[in-house]
Amino acid sequence: MRFHIQQESDIPASTQLYNQICFAIAARHFPPGHRLPSTRQLAMQTGLHRNTISKVYRQLENDGVVEAMAGSGIYVRDQQKPRELKAPAGPRGRIRPDIDQEVRRSIDGLLNAGCTLQQARELLTHEVDWRLRCGARVLVSTPREDIGASMLIAEELAPCLDVPVQVVPLEELEAVLESSNNGTVVTSRYFLQPVEELAKTHGVRAVAVDLNDFRHELNLLKELKTGSCVGLVSISPGILRAAEVILHSMRGQELLVMTASPDVGSRLLALCRAASHVLCDKPSLPLVEQTLRQNRSQLMRMPQVHCAQSYLGASTIDMLRKEIGLTETPTDNGID
């Protein structure tokens, strides 16, 4: 993935780079464990001074997004570092010996560490029980100022999970966990560090879901004619801020960019009047369409409306189901 920096922009170059790297990580262009480009490589690509790039990397590390490994480089933080067990691809007998071997290796490791067999049993049982509690409910949490991001996540998780999904502002999360510590806290990678700290205090799991890479939308924006006006509409102020910076980094002053929350009618109407293209999320689409219908006579031309079909990445919900133990074991279909 290449990063674009508008050197003459009023937006600081470090802010442009920070937002682009965060999006690349949140959308899994850079997956957990991926080594980020060196400061020298990024300096050659972006034209920025290596000190500026180092400052961005330090901020990403402070925010818990990446981790520095001495003598090796900067890596996308792997939050869970789970041991991966591949799902059975055929008859049960083909995979069971491998699983049995994993179990024996785990128990041997505990015994070699000084545990008794009874202590090993208690540790394994405690871990299984904890993971079952994690699957009791899902709490989606982001700061109150960007609760719209939580609503977008919850809207896509709720139909796919067989447990209650509740939106909780980060400022209220501690009180909710104090009343009951059953469940898993879900957030985006933008807010993982503060959410993780609270979850750890109360003995619950915190999981970051991955964002859609918005490839279709980004390609559309790259192809727009210079001078076009683009309207961005979302229930998440954070998305609007990040999208505006990223779009500016891509196209600079070539495009006029307007942003609006769908519940601010006057600003949304002004956006619809000026924009040739409107990009929005699914919760915003009805209000965008209503604004266009009600004010059709006032519009010189109808803008083209593009609705992002998903906020989350295609595979992240399945990964979350596995993390909290909601994925059922495939049936054997009678094969032994």
GROMACS .gro file of C-alpha atoms in nm:
model
  336
    1MET     CA    1   0.000   0.000   0.000
    2ARG     CA    2   0.136   0.342  -0.096
    3PHE     CA    3   0.080   0.654   0.111
    4HIS     CA    4   0.017   0.998  -0.036
    5ILE     CA    5   0.114   1.321   0.139
    6GLN     CA    6   0.007   1.670   0.031
    7GLN     CA    7   0.317   1.867   0.129
    8GLU     CA    8   0.156   2.213   0.093
    9SER     CA    9  -0.157   2.124   0.287
   10ASP     CA   10  -0.284   2.298   0.600
   11ILE     CA   11  -0.325   1.949   0.748
   12PRO     CA   12   0.009   1.851   0.908
   13ALA     CA   13   0.195   1.581   0.717
   14SER     CA   14   0.220   1.373   1.034
   15THR     CA   15  -0.160   1.379   1.070
   16GLN     CA   16  -0.204   1.271   0.708
   17LEU     CA   17   0.038   0.980   0.750
   18TYR     CA   18  -0.103   0.877   1.089
   19ASN     CA   19  -0.458   0.854   0.952
   20GLN     CA   20  -0.352   0.657   0.646
   21ILE     CA   21  -0.151   0.404   0.848
   22CYS     CA   22  -0.434   0.365   1.101
   23PHE     CA   23  -0.680   0.295   0.821
   24ALA     CA   24  -0.440   0.050   0.656
   25ILE     CA   25  -0.416  -0.142   0.985
   26ALA     CA   26  -0.787  -0.121   1.070
   27ALA     CA   27  -0.880  -0.249   0.723
   28ARG     CA   28  -0.613  -0.524   0.732
   29HIS     CA   29  -0.408  -0.392   0.446
   30PHE     CA   30  -0.145  -0.438   0.717
   31PRO     CA   31  -0.260  -0.743   0.921
   32PRO     CA   32  -0.145  -0.824   1.277
   33GLY     CA   33   0.222  -0.917   1.281
   34HIS     CA   34   0.295  -0.728   0.957
   35ARG     CA   35   0.622  -0.536   0.955
   36LEU     CA   36   0.566  -0.171   0.865
   37PRO     CA   37   0.797   0.000   0.616
   38SER     CA   38   1.116   0.139   0.764
   39THR     CA   39   1.147   0.512   0.816
   40ARG     CA   40   1.391   0.518   0.524
   41GLN     CA   41   1.142   0.341   0.294
   42LEU     CA   42   0.856   0.571   0.394
   43ALA     CA   43   1.077   0.877   0.356
   44MET     CA   44   1.154   0.772  -0.003
   45GLN     CA   45   0.786   0.704  -0.074
   46THR     CA   46   0.632   1.013   0.086
   47GLY     CA   47   0.909   1.271   0.079
   48LEU     CA   48   0.877   1.323   0.455
   49HIS     CA   49   1.173   1.361   0.690
   50ARG     CA   50   1.256   1.043   0.880
   51ASN     CA   51   1.210   1.230   1.210
   52THR     CA   52   0.847   1.302   1.112
   53ILE     CA   53   0.788   0.936   1.031
   54SER     CA   54   0.950   0.830   1.360
   55LYS     CA   55   0.715   1.069   1.543
   56VAL     CA   56   0.413   0.904   1.374
   57TYR     CA   57   0.542   0.556   1.463
   58ARG     CA   58   0.590   0.660   1.827
   59GLN     CA   59   0.233   0.792   1.838
   60LEU     CA   60   0.104   0.466   1.690
   61GLU     CA   61   0.300   0.273   1.953
   62ASN     CA   62   0.168   0.495   2.233
   63ASP     CA   63  -0.185   0.431   2.105
   64GLY     CA   64  -0.130   0.055   2.120
   65VAL     CA   65  -0.162   0.008   1.744
   66VAL     CA   66   0.193  -0.111   1.672
   67GLU     CA   67   0.486  -0.244   1.870
   68ALA     CA   68   0.856  -0.177   1.821
   69MET     CA   69   1.094  -0.472   1.832
   70ALA     CA   70   1.453  -0.368   1.897
   71GLY     CA   71   1.677  -0.434   1.601
   72SER     CA   72   1.388  -0.569   1.394
   73GLY     CA   73   1.141  -0.290   1.317
   74ILE     CA   74   0.785  -0.174   1.376
   75TYR     CA   75   0.510  -0.437   1.364
   76VAL     CA   76   0.131  -0.423   1.368
   77ARG     CA   77   0.035  -0.535   1.714
   78ASP     CA   78  -0.112  -0.884   1.729
   79GLN     CA   79  -0.373  -0.837   1.999
   80GLN     CA   80  -0.460  -1.195   2.078
   81LYS     CA   81  -0.178  -1.402   1.926
   82PRO     CA   82  -0.404  -1.707   1.930
   83ARG     CA   83  -0.284  -2.055   1.851
   84GLU     CA   84  -0.445  -2.131   1.519
   85LEU     CA   85  -0.616  -2.467   1.474
   86LYS     CA   86  -0.735  -2.531   1.122
   87ALA     CA   87  -1.095  -2.640   1.082
   88PRO     CA   88  -1.145  -3.002   0.973
   89ALA     CA   89  -1.124  -3.027   0.595
   90GLY     CA   90  -1.226  -3.392   0.578
   91PRO     CA   91  -1.308  -3.692   0.797
   92ARG     CA   92  -1.273  -3.640   1.169
   93GLY     CA   93  -0.994  -3.897   1.197
   94ARG     CA   94  -0.760  -3.689   0.982
   95ILE     CA   95  -0.755  -3.393   1.221
   96ARG     CA   96  -0.806  -3.550   1.564
   97PRO     CA   97  -0.445  -3.678   1.606
   98ASP     CA   98  -0.319  -3.322   1.554
   99ILE     CA   99  -0.564  -3.185   1.810
  100ASP     CA  100  -0.471  -3.457   2.058
  101GLN     CA  101  -0.107  -3.370   2.006
  102GLU     CA  102  -0.178  -3.003   2.074
  103VAL     CA  103  -0.357  -3.091   2.398
  104ARG     CA  104  -0.073  -3.315   2.514
  105ARG     CA  105   0.184  -3.050   2.426
  106SER     CA  106  -0.010  -2.789   2.626
  107ILE     CA  107  -0.033  -3.013   2.932
  108ASP     CA  108   0.334  -3.112   2.903
  109GLY     CA  109   0.424  -2.744   2.893
  110LEU     CA  110   0.233  -2.677   3.215
  111LEU     CA  111   0.393  -2.977   3.388
  112ASN     CA  112   0.740  -2.869   3.274
  113ALA     CA  113   0.666  -2.524   3.417
  114GLY     CA  114   0.618  -2.683   3.760
  115CYS     CA  115   0.241  -2.737   3.774
  116THR     CA  116   0.093  -3.052   3.916
  117LEU     CA  117  -0.155  -3.244   3.701
  118GLN     CA  118  -0.438  -3.115   3.920
  119GLN     CA  119  -0.318  -2.755   3.878
  120ALA     CA  120  -0.296  -2.804   3.502
  121ARG     CA  121  -0.653  -2.929   3.500
  122GLU     CA  122  -0.771  -2.628   3.701
  123LEU     CA  123  -0.589  -2.386   3.469
  124LEU     CA  124  -0.738  -2.541   3.156
  125THR     CA  125  -1.085  -2.555   3.307
  126HIS     CA  126  -1.060  -2.191   3.419
  127GLU     CA  127  -0.958  -2.086   3.066
  128VAL     CA  128  -1.248  -2.275   2.904
  129ASP     CA  129  -1.498  -2.137   3.156
  130TRP     CA  130  -1.366  -1.784   3.097
  131ARG     CA  131  -1.409  -1.818   2.721
  132LEU     CA  132  -1.763  -1.946   2.768
  133ARG     CA  133  -1.841  -1.639   2.979
  134CYS     CA  134  -1.694  -1.423   2.705
  135GLY     CA  135  -1.954  -1.563   2.467
  136ALA     CA  136  -2.248  -1.468   2.692
  137ARG     CA  137  -2.291  -1.123   2.534
  138VAL     CA  138  -2.110  -0.863   2.327
  139LEU     CA  139  -2.060  -0.505   2.440
  140VAL     CA  140  -1.966  -0.268   2.158
  141SER     CA  141  -1.782   0.033   2.296
  142THR     CA  142  -1.629   0.354   2.160
  143PRO     CA  143  -1.606   0.703   2.316
  144ARG     CA  144  -1.939   0.881   2.345
  145GLU     CA  145  -1.828   1.149   2.097
  146ASP     CA  146  -1.805   0.877   1.832
  147ILE     CA  147  -2.080   0.643   1.947
  148GLY     CA  148  -2.188   0.626   1.584
  149ALA     CA  149  -1.893   0.391   1.520
  150SER     CA  150  -2.032   0.156   1.787
  151MET     CA  151  -2.375   0.171   1.625
  152LEU     CA  152  -2.228   0.077   1.287
  153ILE     CA  153  -2.041  -0.218   1.440
  154ALA     CA  154  -2.342  -0.336   1.641
  155GLU     CA  155  -2.576  -0.311   1.341
  156GLU     CA  156  -2.362  -0.559   1.149
  157LEU     CA  157  -2.280  -0.789   1.441
  158ALA     CA  158  -2.631  -0.831   1.584
  159PRO     CA  159  -2.781  -1.038   1.297
  160CYS     CA  160  -2.476  -1.267   1.290
  161LEU     CA  161  -2.429  -1.347   1.658
  162ASP     CA  162  -2.655  -1.564   1.871
  163VAL     CA  163  -2.598  -1.353   2.182
  164PRO     CA  164  -2.715  -1.005   2.291
  165VAL     CA  165  -2.523  -0.714   2.137
  166GLN     CA  166  -2.526  -0.391   2.339
  167VAL     CA  167  -2.380  -0.048   2.259
  168VAL     CA  168  -2.202   0.106   2.559
  169PRO     CA  169  -2.015   0.439   2.553
  170LEU     CA  170  -1.658   0.399   2.673
  171GLU     CA  171  -1.729   0.643   2.955
  172GLU     CA  172  -1.996   0.403   3.091
  173LEU     CA  173  -1.814   0.076   3.023
  174GLU     CA  174  -1.656   0.039   3.367
  175ALA     CA  175  -1.993   0.069   3.544
  176VAL     CA  176  -2.145  -0.191   3.311
  177LEU     CA  177  -1.858  -0.434   3.368
  178GLU     CA  178  -1.877  -0.384   3.743
  179SER     CA  179  -2.238  -0.500   3.740
  180SER     CA  180  -2.152  -0.811   3.536
  181ASN     CA  181  -1.824  -0.926   3.385
  182ASN     CA  182  -1.977  -1.183   3.152
  183GLY     CA  183  -1.915  -1.103   2.788
  184THR     CA  184  -1.669  -0.970   2.534
  185VAL     CA  185  -1.601  -0.603   2.464
  186VAL     CA  186  -1.571  -0.522   2.094
  187THR     CA  187  -1.431  -0.204   1.944
  188SER     CA  188  -1.236  -0.083   1.641
  189ARG     CA  189  -0.857  -0.068   1.640
  190TYR     CA  190  -0.881   0.310   1.669
  191PHE     CA  191  -1.002   0.274   2.030
  192LEU     CA  192  -0.849  -0.061   2.128
  193GLN     CA  193  -0.602   0.061   2.390
  194PRO     CA  194  -0.842   0.234   2.635
  195VAL     CA  195  -1.106  -0.036   2.587
  196GLU     CA  196  -0.849  -0.310   2.645
  197GLU     CA  197  -0.725  -0.149   2.966
  198LEU     CA  198  -1.078  -0.139   3.112
  199ALA     CA  199  -1.158  -0.493   2.998
  200LYS     CA  200  -0.839  -0.629   3.153
  201THR     CA  201  -0.921  -0.466   3.486
  202HIS     CA  202  -1.250  -0.658   3.497
  203GLY     CA  203  -1.122  -0.988   3.360
  204VAL     CA  204  -1.309  -0.980   3.030
  205ARG     CA  205  -1.184  -1.005   2.674
  206ALA     CA  206  -1.147  -0.708   2.443
  207VAL     CA  207  -1.147  -0.776   2.069
  208ALA     CA  208  -1.089  -0.533   1.782
  209VAL     CA  209  -1.291  -0.592   1.467
  210ASP     CA  210  -1.144  -0.509   1.127
  211LEU     CA  211  -1.291  -0.245   0.899
  212ASN     CA  212  -1.394  -0.282   0.539
  213ASP     CA  213  -1.110  -0.180   0.308
  214PHE     CA  214  -1.356   0.044   0.116
  215ARG     CA  215  -1.172  -0.045  -0.204
  216HIS     CA  216  -1.471   0.040  -0.426
  217GLU     CA  217  -1.520   0.380  -0.266
  218LEU     CA  218  -1.149   0.469  -0.279
  219ASN     CA  219  -1.128   0.373  -0.646
  220LEU     CA  220  -1.432   0.589  -0.718
  221LEU     CA  221  -1.272   0.888  -0.548
  222LYS     CA  222  -0.946   0.840  -0.737
  223GLU     CA  223  -1.132   0.858  -1.069
  224LEU     CA  224  -1.339   1.171  -1.002
  225LYS     CA  225  -1.270   1.470  -1.223
  226THR     CA  226  -1.067   1.753  -1.077
  227GLY     CA  227  -1.301   2.018  -0.939
  228SER     CA  228  -1.572   1.770  -0.834
  229CYS     CA  229  -1.748   1.824  -0.504
  230VAL     CA  230  -1.774   1.516  -0.283
  231GLY     CA  231  -2.013   1.484   0.011
  232LEU     CA  232  -1.936   1.242   0.295
  233VAL     CA  233  -2.224   1.151   0.528
  234SER     CA  234  -2.194   0.924   0.832
  235ILE     CA  235  -2.333   0.875   1.180
  236SER     CA  236  -1.971   0.849   1.298
  237PRO     CA  237  -1.783   1.179   1.338
  238GLY     CA  238  -1.459   0.981   1.361
  239ILE     CA  239  -1.517   0.826   1.020
  240LEU     CA  240  -1.585   1.167   0.871
  241ARG     CA  241  -1.265   1.315   1.016
  242ALA     CA  242  -1.048   1.024   0.904
  243ALA     CA  243  -1.210   1.003   0.560
  244GLU     CA  244  -1.162   1.375   0.502
  245VAL     CA  245  -0.790   1.354   0.588
  246ILE     CA  246  -0.737   1.043   0.375
  247LEU     CA  247  -0.923   1.190   0.078
  248HIS     CA  248  -0.726   1.511   0.110
  249SER     CA  249  -0.403   1.311   0.118
  250MET     CA  250  -0.508   1.132  -0.202
  251ARG     CA  251  -0.633   1.426  -0.406
  252GLY     CA  252  -0.521   1.743  -0.227
  253GLN     CA  253  -0.706   2.051  -0.351
  254GLU     CA  254  -0.832   1.873  -0.663
  255LEU     CA  255  -1.164   1.793  -0.492
  256LEU     CA  256  -1.395   1.998  -0.274
  257VAL     CA  257  -1.496   1.785   0.025
  258MET     CA  258  -1.800   1.844   0.246
  259THR     CA  259  -1.902   1.636   0.547
  260ALA     CA  260  -2.230   1.608   0.737
  261SER     CA  261  -2.403   1.406   1.002
  262PRO     CA  262  -2.740   1.282   0.874
  263ASP     CA  263  -2.927   1.431   1.171
  264VAL     CA  264  -2.813   1.788   1.097
  265GLY     CA  265  -3.069   1.874   0.832
  266SER     CA  266  -2.940   2.214   0.722
  267ARG     CA  267  -2.584   2.092   0.668
  268LEU     CA  268  -2.703   1.778   0.493
  269LEU     CA  269  -2.917   1.985   0.256
  270ALA     CA  270  -2.624   2.218   0.178
  271LEU     CA  271  -2.409   1.913   0.106
  272CYS     CA  272  -2.671   1.761  -0.126
  273ARG     CA  273  -2.701   2.090  -0.315
  274ALA     CA  274  -2.327   2.126  -0.374
  275ALA     CA  275  -2.202   1.769  -0.419
  276SER     CA  276  -2.190   1.579  -0.745
  277HIS     CA  277  -2.125   1.256  -0.553
  278VAL     CA  278  -2.245   1.165  -0.203
  279LEU     CA  279  -2.086   0.875  -0.014
  280CYS     CA  280  -2.268   0.753   0.296
  281ASP     CA  281  -2.307   0.462   0.535
  282LYS     CA  282  -2.621   0.248   0.548
  283PRO     CA  283  -2.785   0.417   0.851
  284SER     CA  284  -2.744   0.755   0.678
  285LEU     CA  285  -2.886   0.646   0.343
  286PRO     CA  286  -3.259   0.689   0.428
  287LEU     CA  287  -3.205   1.047   0.546
  288VAL     CA  288  -2.993   1.131   0.242
  289GLU     CA  289  -3.263   0.996   0.010
  290GLN     CA  290  -3.536   1.175   0.205
  291THR     CA  291  -3.347   1.506   0.182
  292LEU     CA  292  -3.310   1.462  -0.195
  293ARG     CA  293  -3.680   1.379  -0.242
  294GLN     CA  294  -3.808   1.666  -0.031
  295ASN     CA  295  -3.581   1.924  -0.192
  296ARG     CA  296  -3.570   1.800  -0.548
  297SER     CA  297  -3.704   2.129  -0.686
  298GLN     CA  298  -3.419   2.323  -0.518
  299LEU     CA  299  -3.142   2.108  -0.665
  300MET     CA  300  -2.976   2.209  -0.988
  301ARG     CA  301  -2.878   1.845  -1.037
  302MET     CA  302  -2.925   1.524  -0.843
  303PRO     CA  303  -2.597   1.397  -0.698
  304GLN     CA  304  -2.493   1.037  -0.745
  305VAL     CA  305  -2.536   0.855  -0.413
  306HIS     CA  306  -2.300   0.573  -0.321
  307CYS     CA  307  -2.377   0.375  -0.005
  308ALA     CA  308  -2.105   0.164   0.156
  309GLN     CA  309  -2.265  -0.176   0.202
  310SER     CA  310  -2.061  -0.269   0.507
  311TYR     CA  311  -1.850  -0.105   0.773
  312LEU     CA  312  -1.673  -0.423   0.885
  313GLY     CA  313  -1.436  -0.643   0.689
  314ALA     CA  314  -1.577  -0.950   0.520
  315SER     CA  315  -1.411  -1.208   0.745
  316THR     CA  316  -1.397  -1.025   1.077
  317ILE     CA  317  -1.738  -1.144   1.204
  318ASP     CA  318  -1.643  -1.509   1.151
  319MET     CA  319  -1.315  -1.444   1.331
  320LEU     CA  320  -1.504  -1.285   1.621
  321ARG     CA  321  -1.740  -1.583   1.644
  322LYS     CA  322  -1.440  -1.813   1.677
  323GLU     CA  323  -1.275  -1.587   1.935
  324ILE     CA  324  -1.574  -1.601   2.168
  325GLY     CA  325  -1.668  -1.963   2.104
  326LEU     CA  326  -1.983  -1.915   1.897
  327THR     CA  327  -1.875  -2.120   1.595
  328GLU     CA  328  -2.030  -2.463   1.602
  329THR     CA  329  -1.819  -2.768   1.528
  330PRO     CA  330  -1.887  -2.899   1.177
  331THR     CA  331  -2.089  -3.219   1.168
  332ASP     CA  332  -1.914  -3.540   1.072
  333ASN     CA  333  -2.186  -3.646   0.828
  334GLY     CA  334  -2.151  -4.000   0.952
  335ILE     CA  335  -1.785  -4.031   0.852
  336ASP     CA  336  -1.549  -4.179   1.113
   0.00000   0.00000   0.00000
